[in-house]
PDB file of C-alpha atoms in Angstrom:
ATOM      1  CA  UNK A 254      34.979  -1.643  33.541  1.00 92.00           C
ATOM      2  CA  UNK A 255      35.547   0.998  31.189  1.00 96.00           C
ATOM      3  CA  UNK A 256      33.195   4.349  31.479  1.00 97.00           C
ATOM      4  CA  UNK A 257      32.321   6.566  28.100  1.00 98.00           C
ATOM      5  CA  UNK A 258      30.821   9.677  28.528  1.00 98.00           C
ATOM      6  CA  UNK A 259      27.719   9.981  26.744  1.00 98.00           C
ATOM      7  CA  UNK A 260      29.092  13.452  25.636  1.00 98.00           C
ATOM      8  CA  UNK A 261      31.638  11.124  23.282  1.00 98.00           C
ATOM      9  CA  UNK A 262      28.855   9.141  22.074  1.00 98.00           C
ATOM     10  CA  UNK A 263      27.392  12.392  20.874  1.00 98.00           C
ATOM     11  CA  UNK A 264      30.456  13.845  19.623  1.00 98.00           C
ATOM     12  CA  UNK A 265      31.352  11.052  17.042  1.00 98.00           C
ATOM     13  CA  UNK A 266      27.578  11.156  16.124  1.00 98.00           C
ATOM     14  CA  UNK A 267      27.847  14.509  15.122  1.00 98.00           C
ATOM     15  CA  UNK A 268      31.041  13.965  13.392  1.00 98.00           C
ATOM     16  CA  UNK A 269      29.795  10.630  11.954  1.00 98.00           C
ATOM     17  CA  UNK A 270      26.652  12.017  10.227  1.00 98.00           C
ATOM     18  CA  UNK A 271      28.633  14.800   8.483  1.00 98.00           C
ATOM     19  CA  UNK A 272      31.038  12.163   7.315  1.00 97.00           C
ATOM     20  CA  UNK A 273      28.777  10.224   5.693  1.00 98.00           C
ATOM     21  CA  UNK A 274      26.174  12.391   4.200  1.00 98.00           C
ATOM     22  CA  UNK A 275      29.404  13.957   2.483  1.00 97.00           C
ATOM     23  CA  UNK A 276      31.896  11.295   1.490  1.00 96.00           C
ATOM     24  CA  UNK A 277      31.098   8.027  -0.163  1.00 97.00           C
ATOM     25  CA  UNK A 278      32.783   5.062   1.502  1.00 97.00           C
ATOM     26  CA  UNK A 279      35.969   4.380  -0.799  1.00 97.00           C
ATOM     27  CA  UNK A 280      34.621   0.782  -1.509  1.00 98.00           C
ATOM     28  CA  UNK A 281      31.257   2.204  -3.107  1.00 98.00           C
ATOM     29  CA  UNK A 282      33.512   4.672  -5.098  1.00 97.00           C
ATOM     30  CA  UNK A 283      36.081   1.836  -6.502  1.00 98.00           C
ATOM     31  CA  UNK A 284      32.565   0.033  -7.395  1.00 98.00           C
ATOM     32  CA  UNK A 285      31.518   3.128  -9.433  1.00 98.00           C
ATOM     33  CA  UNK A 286      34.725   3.677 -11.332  1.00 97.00           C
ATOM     34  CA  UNK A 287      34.838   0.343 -11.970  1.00 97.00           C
ATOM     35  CA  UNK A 288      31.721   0.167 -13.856  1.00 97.00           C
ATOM     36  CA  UNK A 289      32.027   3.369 -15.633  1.00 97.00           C
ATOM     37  CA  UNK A 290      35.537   1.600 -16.994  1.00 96.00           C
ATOM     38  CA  UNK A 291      33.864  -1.592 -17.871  1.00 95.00           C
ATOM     39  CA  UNK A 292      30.290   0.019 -19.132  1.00 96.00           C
ATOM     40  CA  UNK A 293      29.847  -0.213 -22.611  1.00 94.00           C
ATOM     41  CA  UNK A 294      26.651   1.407 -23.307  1.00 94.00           C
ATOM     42  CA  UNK A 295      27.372   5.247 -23.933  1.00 96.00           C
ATOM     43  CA  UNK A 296      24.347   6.193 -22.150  1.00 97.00           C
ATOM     44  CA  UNK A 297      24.892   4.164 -19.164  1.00 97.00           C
ATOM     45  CA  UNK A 298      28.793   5.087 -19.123  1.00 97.00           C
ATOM     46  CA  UNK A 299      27.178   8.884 -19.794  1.00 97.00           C
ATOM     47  CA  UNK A 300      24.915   8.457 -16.629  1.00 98.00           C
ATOM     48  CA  UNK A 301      27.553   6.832 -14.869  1.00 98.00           C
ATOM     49  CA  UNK A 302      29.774   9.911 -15.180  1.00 97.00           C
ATOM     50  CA  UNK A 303      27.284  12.405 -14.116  1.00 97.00           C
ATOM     51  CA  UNK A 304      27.214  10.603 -10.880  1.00 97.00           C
ATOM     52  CA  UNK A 305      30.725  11.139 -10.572  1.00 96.00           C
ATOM     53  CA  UNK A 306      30.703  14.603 -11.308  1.00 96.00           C
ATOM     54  CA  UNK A 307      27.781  14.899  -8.875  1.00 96.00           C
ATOM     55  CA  UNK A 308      30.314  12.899  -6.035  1.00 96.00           C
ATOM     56  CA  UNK A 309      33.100  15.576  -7.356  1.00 94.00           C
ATOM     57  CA  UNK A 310      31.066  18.650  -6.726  1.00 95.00           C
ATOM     58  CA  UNK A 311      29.551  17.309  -3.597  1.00 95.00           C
ATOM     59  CA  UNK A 312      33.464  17.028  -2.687  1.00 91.00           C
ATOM     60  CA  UNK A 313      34.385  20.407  -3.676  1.00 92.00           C
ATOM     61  CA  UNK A 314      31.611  22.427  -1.580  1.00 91.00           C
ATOM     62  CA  UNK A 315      31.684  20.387   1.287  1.00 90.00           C
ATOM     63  CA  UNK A 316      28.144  19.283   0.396  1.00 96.00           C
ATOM     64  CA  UNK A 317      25.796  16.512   0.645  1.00 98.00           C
ATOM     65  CA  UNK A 318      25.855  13.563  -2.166  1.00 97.00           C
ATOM     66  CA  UNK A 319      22.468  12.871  -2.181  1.00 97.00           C
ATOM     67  CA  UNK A 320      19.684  15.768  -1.228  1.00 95.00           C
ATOM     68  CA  UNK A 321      17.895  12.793   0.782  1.00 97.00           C
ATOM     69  CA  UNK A 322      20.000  12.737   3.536  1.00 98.00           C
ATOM     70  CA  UNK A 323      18.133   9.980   5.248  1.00 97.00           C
ATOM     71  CA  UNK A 324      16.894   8.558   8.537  1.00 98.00           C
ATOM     72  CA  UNK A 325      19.928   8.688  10.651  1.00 98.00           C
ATOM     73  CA  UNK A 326      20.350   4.227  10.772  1.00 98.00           C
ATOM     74  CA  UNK A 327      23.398   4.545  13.683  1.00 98.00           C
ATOM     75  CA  UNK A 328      24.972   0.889  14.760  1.00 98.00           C
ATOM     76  CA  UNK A 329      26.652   0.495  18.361  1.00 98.00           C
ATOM     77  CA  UNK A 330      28.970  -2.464  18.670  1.00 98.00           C
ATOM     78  CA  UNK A 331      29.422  -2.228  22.734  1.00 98.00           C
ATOM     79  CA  UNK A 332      31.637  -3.858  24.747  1.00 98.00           C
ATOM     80  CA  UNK A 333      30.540  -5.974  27.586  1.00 97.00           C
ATOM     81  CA  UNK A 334      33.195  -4.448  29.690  1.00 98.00           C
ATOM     82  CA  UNK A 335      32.252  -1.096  28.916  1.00 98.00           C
ATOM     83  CA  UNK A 336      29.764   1.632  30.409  1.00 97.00           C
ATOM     84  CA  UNK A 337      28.131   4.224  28.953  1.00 97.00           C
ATOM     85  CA  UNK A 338      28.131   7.130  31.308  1.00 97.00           C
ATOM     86  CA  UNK A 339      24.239   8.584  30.365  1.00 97.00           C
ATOM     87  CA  UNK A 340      21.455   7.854  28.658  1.00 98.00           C
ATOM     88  CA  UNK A 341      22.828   6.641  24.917  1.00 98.00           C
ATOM     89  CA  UNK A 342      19.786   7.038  22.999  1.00 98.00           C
ATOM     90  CA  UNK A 343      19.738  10.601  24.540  1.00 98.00           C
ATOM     91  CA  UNK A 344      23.365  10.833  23.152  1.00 98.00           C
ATOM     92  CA  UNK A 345      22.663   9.620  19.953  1.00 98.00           C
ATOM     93  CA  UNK A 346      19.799  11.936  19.246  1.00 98.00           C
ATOM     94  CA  UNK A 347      21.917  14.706  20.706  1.00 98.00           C
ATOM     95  CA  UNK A 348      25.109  13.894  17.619  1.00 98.00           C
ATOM     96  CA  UNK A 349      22.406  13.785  14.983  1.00 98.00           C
ATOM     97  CA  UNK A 350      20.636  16.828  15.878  1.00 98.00           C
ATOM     98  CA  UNK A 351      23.928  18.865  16.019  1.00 98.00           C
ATOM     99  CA  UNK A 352      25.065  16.675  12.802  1.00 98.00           C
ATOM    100  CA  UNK A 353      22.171  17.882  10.982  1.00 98.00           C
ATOM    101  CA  UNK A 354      22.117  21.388  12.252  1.00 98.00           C
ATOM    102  CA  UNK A 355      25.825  21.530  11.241  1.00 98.00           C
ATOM    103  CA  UNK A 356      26.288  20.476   8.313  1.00 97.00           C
ATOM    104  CA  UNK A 357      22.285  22.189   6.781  1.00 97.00           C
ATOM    105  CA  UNK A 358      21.386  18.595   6.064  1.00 98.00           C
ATOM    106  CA  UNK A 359      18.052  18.276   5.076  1.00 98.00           C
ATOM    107  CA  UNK A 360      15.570  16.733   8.096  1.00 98.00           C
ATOM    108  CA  UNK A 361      13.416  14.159   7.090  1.00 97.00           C
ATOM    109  CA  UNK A 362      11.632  12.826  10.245  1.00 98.00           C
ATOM    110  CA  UNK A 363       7.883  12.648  11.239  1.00 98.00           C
ATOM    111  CA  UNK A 364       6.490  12.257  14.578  1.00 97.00           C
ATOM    112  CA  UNK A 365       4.507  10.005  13.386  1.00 97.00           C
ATOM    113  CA  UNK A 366       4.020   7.778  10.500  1.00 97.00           C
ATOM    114  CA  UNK A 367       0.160   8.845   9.537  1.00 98.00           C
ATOM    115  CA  UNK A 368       0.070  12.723  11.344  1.00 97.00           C
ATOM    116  CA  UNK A 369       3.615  13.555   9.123  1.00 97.00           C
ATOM    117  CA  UNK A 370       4.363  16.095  11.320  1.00 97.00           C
ATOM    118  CA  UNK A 371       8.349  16.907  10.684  1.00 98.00           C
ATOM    119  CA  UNK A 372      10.407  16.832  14.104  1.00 98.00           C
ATOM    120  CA  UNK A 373      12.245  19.380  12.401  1.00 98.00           C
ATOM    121  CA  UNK A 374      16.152  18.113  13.502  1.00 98.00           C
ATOM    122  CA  UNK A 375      15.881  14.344  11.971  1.00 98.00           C
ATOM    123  CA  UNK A 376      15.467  12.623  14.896  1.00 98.00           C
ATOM    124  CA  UNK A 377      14.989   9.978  16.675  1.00 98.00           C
ATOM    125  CA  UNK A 378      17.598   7.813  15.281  1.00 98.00           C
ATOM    126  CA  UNK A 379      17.327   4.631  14.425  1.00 98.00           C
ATOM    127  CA  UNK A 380      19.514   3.328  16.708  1.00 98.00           C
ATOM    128  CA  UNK A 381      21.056  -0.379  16.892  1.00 98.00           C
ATOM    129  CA  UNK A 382      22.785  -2.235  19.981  1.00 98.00           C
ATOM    130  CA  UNK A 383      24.937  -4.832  19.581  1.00 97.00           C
ATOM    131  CA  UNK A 384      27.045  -6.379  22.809  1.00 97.00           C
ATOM    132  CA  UNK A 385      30.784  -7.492  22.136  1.00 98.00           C
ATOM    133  CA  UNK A 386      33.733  -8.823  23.857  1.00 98.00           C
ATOM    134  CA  UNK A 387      35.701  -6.343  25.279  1.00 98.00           C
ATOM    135  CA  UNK A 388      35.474  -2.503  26.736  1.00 98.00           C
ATOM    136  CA  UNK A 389      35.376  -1.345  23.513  1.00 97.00           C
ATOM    137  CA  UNK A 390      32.698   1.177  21.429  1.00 98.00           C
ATOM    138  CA  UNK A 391      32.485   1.101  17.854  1.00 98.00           C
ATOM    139  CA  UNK A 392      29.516   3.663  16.271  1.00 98.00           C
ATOM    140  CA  UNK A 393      28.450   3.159  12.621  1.00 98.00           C
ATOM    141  CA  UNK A 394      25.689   6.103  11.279  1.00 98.00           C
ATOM    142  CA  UNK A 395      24.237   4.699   7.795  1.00 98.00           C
ATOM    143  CA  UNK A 396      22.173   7.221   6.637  1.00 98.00           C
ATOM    144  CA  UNK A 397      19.181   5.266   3.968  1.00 98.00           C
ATOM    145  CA  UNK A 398      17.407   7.579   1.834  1.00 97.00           C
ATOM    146  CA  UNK A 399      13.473   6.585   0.895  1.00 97.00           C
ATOM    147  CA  UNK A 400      13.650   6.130  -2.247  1.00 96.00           C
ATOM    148  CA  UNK A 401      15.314   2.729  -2.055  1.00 97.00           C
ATOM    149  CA  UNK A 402      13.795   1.899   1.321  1.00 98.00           C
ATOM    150  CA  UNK A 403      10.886   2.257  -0.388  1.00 98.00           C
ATOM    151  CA  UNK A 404      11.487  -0.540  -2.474  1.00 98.00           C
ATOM    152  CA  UNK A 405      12.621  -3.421  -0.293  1.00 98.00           C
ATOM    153  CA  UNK A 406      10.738  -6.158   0.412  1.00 98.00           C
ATOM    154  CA  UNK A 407      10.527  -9.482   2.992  1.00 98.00           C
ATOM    155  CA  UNK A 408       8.669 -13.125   2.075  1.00 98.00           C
ATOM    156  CA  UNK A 409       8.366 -15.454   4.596  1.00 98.00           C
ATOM    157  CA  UNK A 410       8.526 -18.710   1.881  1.00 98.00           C
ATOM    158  CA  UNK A 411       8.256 -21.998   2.410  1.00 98.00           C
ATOM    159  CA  UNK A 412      11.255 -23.913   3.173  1.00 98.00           C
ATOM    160  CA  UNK A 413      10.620 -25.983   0.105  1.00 98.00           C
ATOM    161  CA  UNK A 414      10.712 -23.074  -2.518  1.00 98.00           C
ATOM    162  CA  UNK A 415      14.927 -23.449  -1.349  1.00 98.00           C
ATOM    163  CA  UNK A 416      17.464 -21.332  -2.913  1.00 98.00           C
ATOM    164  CA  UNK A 417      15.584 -21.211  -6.263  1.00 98.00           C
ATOM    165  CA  UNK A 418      12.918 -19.355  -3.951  1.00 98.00           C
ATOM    166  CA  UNK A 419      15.412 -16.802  -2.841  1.00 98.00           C
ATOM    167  CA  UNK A 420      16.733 -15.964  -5.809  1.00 98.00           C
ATOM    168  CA  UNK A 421      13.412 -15.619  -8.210  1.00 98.00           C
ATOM    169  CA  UNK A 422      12.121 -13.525  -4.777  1.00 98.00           C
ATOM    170  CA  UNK A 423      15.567 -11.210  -5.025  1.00 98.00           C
ATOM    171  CA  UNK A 424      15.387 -10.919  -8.556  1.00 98.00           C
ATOM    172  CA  UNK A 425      11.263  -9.671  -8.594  1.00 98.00           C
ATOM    173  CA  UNK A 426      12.030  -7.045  -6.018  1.00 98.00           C
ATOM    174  CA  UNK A 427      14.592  -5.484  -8.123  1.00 98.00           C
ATOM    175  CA  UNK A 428      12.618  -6.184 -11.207  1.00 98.00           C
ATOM    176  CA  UNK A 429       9.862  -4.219  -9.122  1.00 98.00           C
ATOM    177  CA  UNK A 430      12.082  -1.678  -8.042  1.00 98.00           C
ATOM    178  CA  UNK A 431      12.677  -0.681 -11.720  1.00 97.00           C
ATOM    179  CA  UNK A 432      14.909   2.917 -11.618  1.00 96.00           C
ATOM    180  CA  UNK A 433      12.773   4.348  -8.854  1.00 97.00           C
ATOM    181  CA  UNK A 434      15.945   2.711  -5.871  1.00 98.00           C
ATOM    182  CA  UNK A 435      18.505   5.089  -8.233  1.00 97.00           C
ATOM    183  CA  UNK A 436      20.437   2.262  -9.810  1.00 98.00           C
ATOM    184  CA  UNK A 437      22.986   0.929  -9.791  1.00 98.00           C
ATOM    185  CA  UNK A 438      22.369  -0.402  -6.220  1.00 98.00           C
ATOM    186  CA  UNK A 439      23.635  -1.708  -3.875  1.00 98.00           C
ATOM    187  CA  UNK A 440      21.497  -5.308  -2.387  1.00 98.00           C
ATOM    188  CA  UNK A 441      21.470  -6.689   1.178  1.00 98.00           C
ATOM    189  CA  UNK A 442      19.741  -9.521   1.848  1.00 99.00           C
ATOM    190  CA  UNK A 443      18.703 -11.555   4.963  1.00 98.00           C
ATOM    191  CA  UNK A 444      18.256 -14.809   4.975  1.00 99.00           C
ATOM    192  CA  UNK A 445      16.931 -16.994   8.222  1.00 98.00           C
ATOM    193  CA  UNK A 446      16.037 -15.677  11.694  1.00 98.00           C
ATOM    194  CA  UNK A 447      12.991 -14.918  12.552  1.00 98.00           C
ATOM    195  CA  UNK A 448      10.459 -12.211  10.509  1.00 98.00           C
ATOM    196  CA  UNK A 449      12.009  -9.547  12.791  1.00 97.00           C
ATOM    197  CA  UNK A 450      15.646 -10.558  12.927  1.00 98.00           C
ATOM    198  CA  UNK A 451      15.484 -11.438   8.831  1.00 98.00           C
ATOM    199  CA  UNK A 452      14.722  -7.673   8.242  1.00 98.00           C
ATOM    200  CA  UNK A 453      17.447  -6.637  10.608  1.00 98.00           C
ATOM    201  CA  UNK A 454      20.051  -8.948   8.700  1.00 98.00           C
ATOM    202  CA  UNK A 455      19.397  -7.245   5.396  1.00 98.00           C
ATOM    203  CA  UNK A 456      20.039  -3.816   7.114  1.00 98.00           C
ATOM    204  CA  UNK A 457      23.702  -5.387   8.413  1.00 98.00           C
ATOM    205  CA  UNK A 458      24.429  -6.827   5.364  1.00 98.00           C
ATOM    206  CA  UNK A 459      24.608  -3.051   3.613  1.00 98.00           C
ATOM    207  CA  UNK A 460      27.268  -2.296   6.373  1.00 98.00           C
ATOM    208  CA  UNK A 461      29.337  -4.816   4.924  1.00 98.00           C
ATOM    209  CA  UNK A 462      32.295  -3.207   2.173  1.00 98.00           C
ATOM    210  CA  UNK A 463      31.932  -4.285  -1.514  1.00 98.00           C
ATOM    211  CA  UNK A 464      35.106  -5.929  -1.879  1.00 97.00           C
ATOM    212  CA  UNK A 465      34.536  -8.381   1.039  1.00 98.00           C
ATOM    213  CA  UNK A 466      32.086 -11.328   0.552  1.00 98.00           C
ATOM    214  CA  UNK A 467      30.417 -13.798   2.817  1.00 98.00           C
ATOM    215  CA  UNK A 468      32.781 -15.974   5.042  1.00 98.00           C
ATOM    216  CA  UNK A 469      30.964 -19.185   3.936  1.00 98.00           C
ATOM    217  CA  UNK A 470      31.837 -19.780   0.415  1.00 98.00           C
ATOM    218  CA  UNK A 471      28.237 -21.283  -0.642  1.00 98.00           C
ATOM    219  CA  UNK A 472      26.690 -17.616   0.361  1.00 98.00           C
ATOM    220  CA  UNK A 473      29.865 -15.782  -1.260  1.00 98.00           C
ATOM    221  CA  UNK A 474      29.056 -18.011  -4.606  1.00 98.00           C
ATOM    222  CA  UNK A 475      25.193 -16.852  -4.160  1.00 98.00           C
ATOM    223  CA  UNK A 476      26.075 -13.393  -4.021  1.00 98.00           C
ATOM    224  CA  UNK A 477      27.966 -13.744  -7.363  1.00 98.00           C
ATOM    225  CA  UNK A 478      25.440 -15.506  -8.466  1.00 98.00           C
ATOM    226  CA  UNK A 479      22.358 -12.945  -7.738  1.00 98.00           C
ATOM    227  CA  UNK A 480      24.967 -10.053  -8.879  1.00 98.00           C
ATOM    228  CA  UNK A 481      25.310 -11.210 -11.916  1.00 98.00           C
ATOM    229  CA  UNK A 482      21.484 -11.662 -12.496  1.00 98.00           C
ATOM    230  CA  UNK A 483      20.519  -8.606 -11.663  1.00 98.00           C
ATOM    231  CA  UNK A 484      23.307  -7.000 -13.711  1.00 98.00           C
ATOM    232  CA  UNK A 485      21.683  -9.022 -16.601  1.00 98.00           C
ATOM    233  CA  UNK A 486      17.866  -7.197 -16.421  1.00 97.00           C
ATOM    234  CA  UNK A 487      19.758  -4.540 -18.705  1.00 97.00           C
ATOM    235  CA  UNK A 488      17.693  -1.829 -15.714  1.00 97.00           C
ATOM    236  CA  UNK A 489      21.280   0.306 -16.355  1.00 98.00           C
ATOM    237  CA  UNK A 490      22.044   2.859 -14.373  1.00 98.00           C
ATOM    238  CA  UNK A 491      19.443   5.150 -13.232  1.00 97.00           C
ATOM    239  CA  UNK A 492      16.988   2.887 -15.312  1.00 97.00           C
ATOM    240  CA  UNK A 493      18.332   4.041 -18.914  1.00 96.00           C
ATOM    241  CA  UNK A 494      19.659   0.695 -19.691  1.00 97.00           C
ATOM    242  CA  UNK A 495      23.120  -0.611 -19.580  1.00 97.00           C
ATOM    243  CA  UNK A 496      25.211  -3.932 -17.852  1.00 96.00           C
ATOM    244  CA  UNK A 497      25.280  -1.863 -14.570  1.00 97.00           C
ATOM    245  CA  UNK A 498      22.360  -2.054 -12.629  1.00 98.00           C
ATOM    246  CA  UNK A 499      23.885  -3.452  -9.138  1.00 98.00           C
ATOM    247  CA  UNK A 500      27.170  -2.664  -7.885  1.00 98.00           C
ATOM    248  CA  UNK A 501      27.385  -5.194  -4.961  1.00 98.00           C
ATOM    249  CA  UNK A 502      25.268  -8.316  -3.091  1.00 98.00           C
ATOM    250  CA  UNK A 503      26.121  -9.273   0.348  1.00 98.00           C
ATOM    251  CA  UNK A 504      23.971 -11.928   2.182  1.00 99.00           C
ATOM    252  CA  UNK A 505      23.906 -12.199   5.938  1.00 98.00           C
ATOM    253  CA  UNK A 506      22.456 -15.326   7.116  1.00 98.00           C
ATOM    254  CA  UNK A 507      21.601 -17.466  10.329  1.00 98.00           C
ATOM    255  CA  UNK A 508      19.646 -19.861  11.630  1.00 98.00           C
ATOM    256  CA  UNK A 509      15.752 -20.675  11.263  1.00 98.00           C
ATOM    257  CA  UNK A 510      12.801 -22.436  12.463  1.00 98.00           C
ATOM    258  CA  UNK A 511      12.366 -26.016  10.601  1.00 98.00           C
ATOM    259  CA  UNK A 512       9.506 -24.471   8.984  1.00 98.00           C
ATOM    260  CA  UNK A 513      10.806 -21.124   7.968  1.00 98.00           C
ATOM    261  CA  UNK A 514      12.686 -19.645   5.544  1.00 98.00           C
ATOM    262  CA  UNK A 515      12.270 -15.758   5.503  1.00 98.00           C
ATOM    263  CA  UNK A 516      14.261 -13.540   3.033  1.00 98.00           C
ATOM    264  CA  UNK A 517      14.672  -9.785   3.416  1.00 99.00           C
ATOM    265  CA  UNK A 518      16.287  -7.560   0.636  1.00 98.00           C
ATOM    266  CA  UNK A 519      16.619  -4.222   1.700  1.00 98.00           C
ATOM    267  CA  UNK A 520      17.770  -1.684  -1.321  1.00 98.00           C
ATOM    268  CA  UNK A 521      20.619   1.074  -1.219  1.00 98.00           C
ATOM    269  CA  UNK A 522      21.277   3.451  -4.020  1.00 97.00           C
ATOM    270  CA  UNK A 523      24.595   3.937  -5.715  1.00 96.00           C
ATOM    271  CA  UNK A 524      25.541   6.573  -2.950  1.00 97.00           C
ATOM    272  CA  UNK A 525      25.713   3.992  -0.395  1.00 98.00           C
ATOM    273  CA  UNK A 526      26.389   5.592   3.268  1.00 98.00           C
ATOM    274  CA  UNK A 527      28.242   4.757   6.354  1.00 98.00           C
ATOM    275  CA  UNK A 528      31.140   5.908   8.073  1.00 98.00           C
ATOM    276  CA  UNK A 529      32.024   4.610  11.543  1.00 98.00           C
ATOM    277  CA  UNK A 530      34.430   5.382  14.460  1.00 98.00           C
ATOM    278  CA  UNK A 531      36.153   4.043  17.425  1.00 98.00           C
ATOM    279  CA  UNK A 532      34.811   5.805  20.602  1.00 97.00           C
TER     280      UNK A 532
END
């Protein structure tokens, strides 16, 4: 059995929430430049390039790329043969408060979700267990801004309305979600589980690079698919029109009741965070 001190769990908290409020995962970034090379609305290649001067500056200073620096989403994959030495969710609260501290990132936390009091360090984190093989510790911190939290969505259709139902529910959310998400976005959807689990799957499915699709071919064709119809509303980036309104679809799926068939889609912006570390 291999002990971790919860004093390293905190550590690459700290270090993790810095990392990501400040530096856009190179996968995101190869998506932007991309579309700014392929956009051929001058407006929407216009817009596109103020979001890379805005990723430039952020660079420069040592600043955040987004002033929303989100609810702290962290991700433990934990070994089964290893022990955390401590309470973790202490530990993780611990890394974001001294992230956040740090690094003057703005707090964005309320006790409570009708008092709105501000905790005033952005915590508690949202934190996520998942048990592996192994002694390893892997910690992922995916900060999600509201603004395209905001617009995600979950339908619990019928298991008739099939794949046609999942894609006419994907594209209405975006369609809802108009420019108020900061297009071009970023999609993940769940599909299956239960209503709980379906929500949690769109949430994975974000942690997932651009460049790599689903393992099963049928959902990697589906994410195509739903990629290129939402990059055919014409929403553009930042809403002003253009063929770049979504920058990447990944689907996480698994299995269902016989009478189920819930779909999440959960909404990132183009500044799409997470940076994760070996512990």
């Amino acid at each position: 059995m291999r002990e971790i001190p919860a004093a390293a769990i905190t550590e690459a908290v700290e270090t993790l929430c810095i990392e990501a409020n400040t530096t856009l995962p190179a996968d995101v970034k190869a998506a932007l430049d991309r579309a700014e090379a392929l956009e051929l609305w001058p407006l929407a290649r216009q817009t596109l390039g103020l979001l890379q001067q805005n990723l430039c500056a952020a660079a420069a200073g040592e600043l955040p790329i987004c002033q929303d620096t989100g609810m702290a989403c962290v991700f433990v994959e934990l070994g089964q043969d290893a022990h955390i030495d401590g309470d973790m969710n202490a530990a993780v609260d611990e890394g974001v408060r001294r992230g956040y501290e740090k690094a003057y990132l703005r707090k964005s936390i309320t006790a409570d979700p009708l008092q709105r009091v501000n905790t005033g360090d952005n915590t508690p984190a949202f934190l996520t267990v998942h048990l592996v093989p192994g002694n390893g510790c892997k910690i992922t911190v995916a900060p999600k801004g509201a603004g395209s939290e905001n617009m995600s969505r979950l339908a619990m259709l019928k298991p008739a309305d099939g794949v046609q139902g999942v894609k006419d529910f994907v594209l209405d959310t975006v369609r809802q979600a108009g420019a108020n998400p900061c297009p071009p976005i970023v999609l993940g959807i769940g599909i299956g589980g239960s209503f709980d689990h379906c929500a949690a799957l769109a949430k994975k499915a974000l942690l997932r690079p651009l460049d790599v699709p689903n393992t099963d071919p049928y959902y990697a064709a589906l994410e195509k698919e739903l990629l290129d119809a939402v990059n055919a509303t014409g929403f553009g980036p930042q809403g002003f029109g253009g063929a770049t309104t979504c920058l990447g679809v990944a689907i996480e799926q698994r299995p269902t009741h016989v009478a189920c068939l819930p779909v999440a889609v959960n909404i990132s912006c183009h500044v799409t965070r997470r940076a994760s570390r070996e512990v």
